[in-house]
PDB file of C-alpha atoms in Angstrom:
ATOM      1  CA  MET A   1      18.123   1.142  88.217  1.00  0.00           C
ATOM      2  CA  ALA A   2      17.086   3.477  85.410  1.00  0.00           C
ATOM      3  CA  ASN A   3      13.932   5.527  85.625  1.00  0.00           C
ATOM      4  CA  VAL A   4      11.969   4.628  82.493  1.00  0.00           C
ATOM      5  CA  SER A   5       8.644   6.025  83.682  1.00  0.00           C
ATOM      6  CA  HIS A   6       7.362   9.111  81.966  1.00  0.00           C
ATOM      7  CA  THR A   7       5.690  11.812  83.966  1.00  0.00           C
ATOM      8  CA  SER A   8       3.440  13.439  81.394  1.00  0.00           C
ATOM      9  CA  GLY A   9       0.095  11.950  80.331  1.00  0.00           C
ATOM     10  CA  ASP A  10       1.217  11.874  76.705  1.00  0.00           C
ATOM     11  CA  ILE A  11       2.155   8.442  75.356  1.00  0.00           C
ATOM     12  CA  HIS A  12       4.325   9.996  72.638  1.00  0.00           C
ATOM     13  CA  SER A  13       7.112  10.556  75.144  1.00  0.00           C
ATOM     14  CA  HIS A  14       7.127   6.926  76.283  1.00  0.00           C
ATOM     15  CA  PRO A  15      10.479   5.282  75.519  1.00  0.00           C
ATOM     16  CA  ASP A  16       8.881   2.229  73.874  1.00  0.00           C
ATOM     17  CA  VAL A  17       6.211   3.962  71.797  1.00  0.00           C
ATOM     18  CA  SER A  18       7.604   2.848  68.444  1.00  0.00           C
ATOM     19  CA  GLU A  19       7.873  -0.767  69.594  1.00  0.00           C
ATOM     20  CA  MET A  20       4.313  -0.694  70.973  1.00  0.00           C
ATOM     21  CA  ARG A  21       2.960   0.697  67.704  1.00  0.00           C
ATOM     22  CA  ALA A  22       4.798  -1.920  65.648  1.00  0.00           C
ATOM     23  CA  ARG A  23       3.549  -4.701  67.929  1.00  0.00           C
ATOM     24  CA  TYR A  24      -0.036  -3.466  67.694  1.00  0.00           C
ATOM     25  CA  ALA A  25       0.212  -3.239  63.882  1.00  0.00           C
ATOM     26  CA  ARG A  26       1.590  -6.799  63.736  1.00  0.00           C
ATOM     27  CA  MET A  27      -1.174  -8.037  66.007  1.00  0.00           C
ATOM     28  CA  LEU A  28      -3.914  -6.610  63.805  1.00  0.00           C
ATOM     29  CA  GLY A  29      -2.054  -7.404  60.636  1.00  0.00           C
ATOM     30  CA  GLY A  30      -2.655  -3.866  59.401  1.00  0.00           C
ATOM     31  CA  ARG A  31      -6.404  -4.459  59.273  1.00  0.00           C
ATOM     32  CA  ASP A  32      -8.892  -2.006  60.668  1.00  0.00           C
ATOM     33  CA  VAL A  33     -11.656  -4.513  61.337  1.00  0.00           C
ATOM     34  CA  ALA A  34     -11.231  -4.859  65.092  1.00  0.00           C
ATOM     35  CA  LEU A  35     -14.558  -3.095  65.618  1.00  0.00           C
ATOM     36  CA  VAL A  36     -16.348  -5.905  63.746  1.00  0.00           C
ATOM     37  CA  ASP A  37     -15.391  -8.562  66.305  1.00  0.00           C
ATOM     38  CA  GLY A  38     -17.799  -7.424  69.034  1.00  0.00           C
ATOM     39  CA  PRO A  39     -20.894  -7.192  66.834  1.00  0.00           C
ATOM     40  CA  VAL A  40     -20.120 -10.595  65.275  1.00  0.00           C
ATOM     41  CA  PHE A  41     -19.927 -12.109  68.752  1.00  0.00           C
ATOM     42  CA  LEU A  42     -23.221 -10.461  69.741  1.00  0.00           C
ATOM     43  CA  VAL A  43     -24.922 -11.794  66.594  1.00  0.00           C
ATOM     44  CA  GLY A  44     -23.685 -15.278  67.475  1.00  0.00           C
ATOM     45  CA  LEU A  45     -24.824 -14.920  71.067  1.00  0.00           C
ATOM     46  CA  TYR A  46     -28.288 -13.754  70.001  1.00  0.00           C
ATOM     47  CA  CYS A  47     -28.515 -16.503  67.383  1.00  0.00           C
ATOM     48  CA  ALA A  48     -27.787 -19.142  70.019  1.00  0.00           C
ATOM     49  CA  ALA A  49     -30.297 -17.675  72.486  1.00  0.00           C
ATOM     50  CA  SER A  50     -33.014 -16.655  70.018  1.00  0.00           C
ATOM     51  CA  PRO A  51     -35.128 -19.838  70.264  1.00  0.00           C
ATOM     52  CA  TRP A  52     -35.628 -19.162  73.961  1.00  0.00           C
ATOM     53  CA  ILE A  53     -36.020 -15.413  73.530  1.00  0.00           C
ATOM     54  CA  LEU A  54     -38.738 -15.834  70.880  1.00  0.00           C
ATOM     55  CA  HIS A  55     -40.208 -18.964  72.522  1.00  0.00           C
ATOM     56  CA  TYR A  56     -40.218 -21.332  69.586  1.00  0.00           C
ATOM     57  CA  THR A  57     -38.543 -24.218  71.378  1.00  0.00           C
ATOM     58  CA  THR A  58     -41.655 -26.422  71.207  1.00  0.00           C
ATOM     59  CA  SER A  59     -42.919 -25.444  67.756  1.00  0.00           C
ATOM     60  CA  GLN A  60     -39.582 -25.713  65.892  1.00  0.00           C
ATOM     61  CA  PRO A  61     -37.271 -28.221  67.645  1.00  0.00           C
ATOM     62  CA  PRO A  62     -34.967 -28.677  64.613  1.00  0.00           C
ATOM     63  CA  LEU A  63     -34.443 -24.901  64.365  1.00  0.00           C
ATOM     64  CA  VAL A  64     -33.686 -24.683  68.084  1.00  0.00           C
ATOM     65  CA  THR A  65     -30.739 -27.038  67.704  1.00  0.00           C
ATOM     66  CA  HIS A  66     -29.745 -25.414  64.412  1.00  0.00           C
ATOM     67  CA  ASN A  67     -29.717 -21.874  65.798  1.00  0.00           C
ATOM     68  CA  LEU A  68     -27.868 -22.966  68.920  1.00  0.00           C
ATOM     69  CA  ILE A  69     -25.110 -24.629  66.884  1.00  0.00           C
ATOM     70  CA  MET A  70     -24.905 -21.774  64.359  1.00  0.00           C
ATOM     71  CA  GLY A  71     -24.807 -19.190  67.149  1.00  0.00           C
ATOM     72  CA  ILE A  72     -21.973 -21.014  68.879  1.00  0.00           C
ATOM     73  CA  ALA A  73     -20.105 -21.312  65.567  1.00  0.00           C
ATOM     74  CA  ILE A  74     -20.495 -17.584  64.844  1.00  0.00           C
ATOM     75  CA  GLY A  75     -19.385 -16.736  68.392  1.00  0.00           C
ATOM     76  CA  VAL A  76     -16.316 -18.986  68.128  1.00  0.00           C
ATOM     77  CA  LEU A  77     -15.462 -17.355  64.801  1.00  0.00           C
ATOM     78  CA  ALA A  78     -15.704 -13.927  66.449  1.00  0.00           C
ATOM     79  CA  LEU A  79     -13.433 -15.047  69.284  1.00  0.00           C
ATOM     80  CA  GLY A  80     -10.972 -16.314  66.697  1.00  0.00           C
ATOM     81  CA  PHE A  81     -11.117 -12.925  64.949  1.00  0.00           C
ATOM     82  CA  THR A  82     -10.210 -11.312  68.256  1.00  0.00           C
ATOM     83  CA  ASN A  83      -7.535 -13.732  69.460  1.00  0.00           C
ATOM     84  CA  THR A  84      -5.651 -14.439  66.227  1.00  0.00           C
ATOM     85  CA  PRO A  85      -6.700 -11.818  63.692  1.00  0.00           C
ATOM     86  CA  GLU A  86      -3.775 -12.387  61.344  1.00  0.00           C
ATOM     87  CA  ARG A  87      -4.918 -15.978  60.743  1.00  0.00           C
ATOM     88  CA  MET A  88      -8.679 -15.735  61.171  1.00  0.00           C
ATOM     89  CA  TYR A  89      -9.710 -12.800  58.992  1.00  0.00           C
ATOM     90  CA  GLY A  90      -9.245 -15.036  55.983  1.00  0.00           C
ATOM     91  CA  LEU A  91     -12.393 -16.786  57.234  1.00  0.00           C
ATOM     92  CA  SER A  92     -14.565 -13.720  56.673  1.00  0.00           C
ATOM     93  CA  GLY A  93     -16.059 -15.550  53.724  1.00  0.00           C
ATOM     94  CA  ALA A  94     -17.159 -18.313  56.090  1.00  0.00           C
ATOM     95  CA  LEU A  95     -19.105 -15.722  58.065  1.00  0.00           C
ATOM     96  CA  CYS A  96     -20.757 -14.597  54.813  1.00  0.00           C
ATOM     97  CA  ALA A  97     -21.689 -18.201  54.023  1.00  0.00           C
ATOM     98  CA  MET A  98     -23.112 -18.632  57.522  1.00  0.00           C
ATOM     99  CA  GLY A  99     -25.209 -15.521  56.998  1.00  0.00           C
ATOM    100  CA  VAL A 100     -26.621 -16.806  53.719  1.00  0.00           C
ATOM    101  CA  TRP A 101     -27.337 -20.179  55.325  1.00  0.00           C
ATOM    102  CA  MET A 102     -29.148 -18.492  58.237  1.00  0.00           C
ATOM    103  CA  ILE A 103     -31.380 -16.675  55.742  1.00  0.00           C
ATOM    104  CA  VAL A 104     -32.485 -19.848  53.929  1.00  0.00           C
ATOM    105  CA  SER A 105     -32.404 -22.281  56.871  1.00  0.00           C
ATOM    106  CA  PRO A 106     -35.968 -21.767  58.192  1.00  0.00           C
ATOM    107  CA  TRP A 107     -37.382 -23.343  55.046  1.00  0.00           C
ATOM    108  CA  ILE A 108     -34.786 -26.115  54.848  1.00  0.00           C
ATOM    109  CA  VAL A 109     -34.373 -27.063  58.512  1.00  0.00           C
ATOM    110  CA  GLY A 110     -37.697 -25.857  59.916  1.00  0.00           C
ATOM    111  CA  ASP A 111     -41.123 -27.420  59.694  1.00  0.00           C
ATOM    112  CA  SER A 112     -43.465 -24.744  58.251  1.00  0.00           C
ATOM    113  CA  PRO A 113     -42.023 -21.915  60.407  1.00  0.00           C
ATOM    114  CA  ASP A 114     -44.144 -18.899  61.260  1.00  0.00           C
ATOM    115  CA  VAL A 115     -43.326 -15.326  60.269  1.00  0.00           C
ATOM    116  CA  GLY A 116     -41.514 -14.490  63.524  1.00  0.00           C
ATOM    117  CA  VAL A 117     -39.098 -17.386  63.182  1.00  0.00           C
ATOM    118  CA  VAL A 118     -38.440 -16.590  59.528  1.00  0.00           C
ATOM    119  CA  LEU A 119     -37.834 -12.886  60.228  1.00  0.00           C
ATOM    120  CA  ASN A 120     -35.569 -13.736  63.147  1.00  0.00           C
ATOM    121  CA  ASN A 121     -33.331 -15.921  60.983  1.00  0.00           C
ATOM    122  CA  ILE A 122     -33.383 -13.462  58.086  1.00  0.00           C
ATOM    123  CA  ILE A 123     -32.258 -10.625  60.358  1.00  0.00           C
ATOM    124  CA  ILE A 124     -29.536 -12.741  61.979  1.00  0.00           C
ATOM    125  CA  GLY A 125     -28.381 -13.935  58.557  1.00  0.00           C
ATOM    126  CA  ALA A 126     -28.384 -10.445  57.068  1.00  0.00           C
ATOM    127  CA  LEU A 127     -26.327  -9.099  59.971  1.00  0.00           C
ATOM    128  CA  ALA A 128     -23.839 -11.969  59.729  1.00  0.00           C
ATOM    129  CA  LEU A 129     -23.581 -11.491  55.960  1.00  0.00           C
ATOM    130  CA  LEU A 130     -23.109  -7.736  56.302  1.00  0.00           C
ATOM    131  CA  LEU A 131     -20.442  -8.083  59.009  1.00  0.00           C
ATOM    132  CA  GLY A 132     -18.684 -10.780  56.980  1.00  0.00           C
ATOM    133  CA  LEU A 133     -18.641  -8.516  53.919  1.00  0.00           C
ATOM    134  CA  VAL A 134     -17.283  -5.601  55.962  1.00  0.00           C
ATOM    135  CA  SER A 135     -14.570  -7.824  57.407  1.00  0.00           C
ATOM    136  CA  ALA A 136     -13.703  -9.333  54.017  1.00  0.00           C
ATOM    137  CA  GLY A 137     -13.621  -5.898  52.388  1.00  0.00           C
ATOM    138  CA  ALA A 138     -11.340  -4.461  55.044  1.00  0.00           C
ATOM    139  CA  THR A 139      -9.078  -7.495  54.775  1.00  0.00           C
ATOM    140  CA  ALA A 140      -8.916  -7.151  50.989  1.00  0.00           C
ATOM    141  CA  ARG A 141      -8.056  -3.454  51.306  1.00  0.00           C
ATOM    142  CA  ALA A 142      -5.345  -4.233  53.845  1.00  0.00           C
ATOM    143  CA  ASN A 143      -3.863  -6.966  51.649  1.00  0.00           C
ATOM    144  CA  HIS A 144      -3.971  -4.633  48.646  1.00  0.00           C
ATOM    145  CA  ARG A 145      -2.015  -1.983  50.586  1.00  0.00           C
ATOM    146  CA  MET A 146       0.735  -4.451  51.591  1.00  0.00           C
TER     147      MET A 146
END
């Protein structure tokens, strides 16, 4: 049996380093947006939990359901970005659309929402829009380089 273990702490001497680098590049599709996945998931998680965090479950029942569904959708999108980035980063525009919808939804879905509810949705929407634009921009740059 051959000894393929390397004794130094440097990965550069590993016998499969070129294969590992190529596999990692294929997995990310050459995009450097992996750091966006975590914040997108956290925005979705907060969006889903925000009606209970800000205690507007009794005053805005339609927005409770809305934010729960939108938060789950944003979280699922983030998980898709993480699990299959080569196929999912094309949906960065969907995240932008979700962000815009979150900004305008208190007036469309809600029933005369107060300032706290409106600010909550505007902040969530702005973060989703910003992260979607960052992801879309990085994807466009990566596709331009290929």
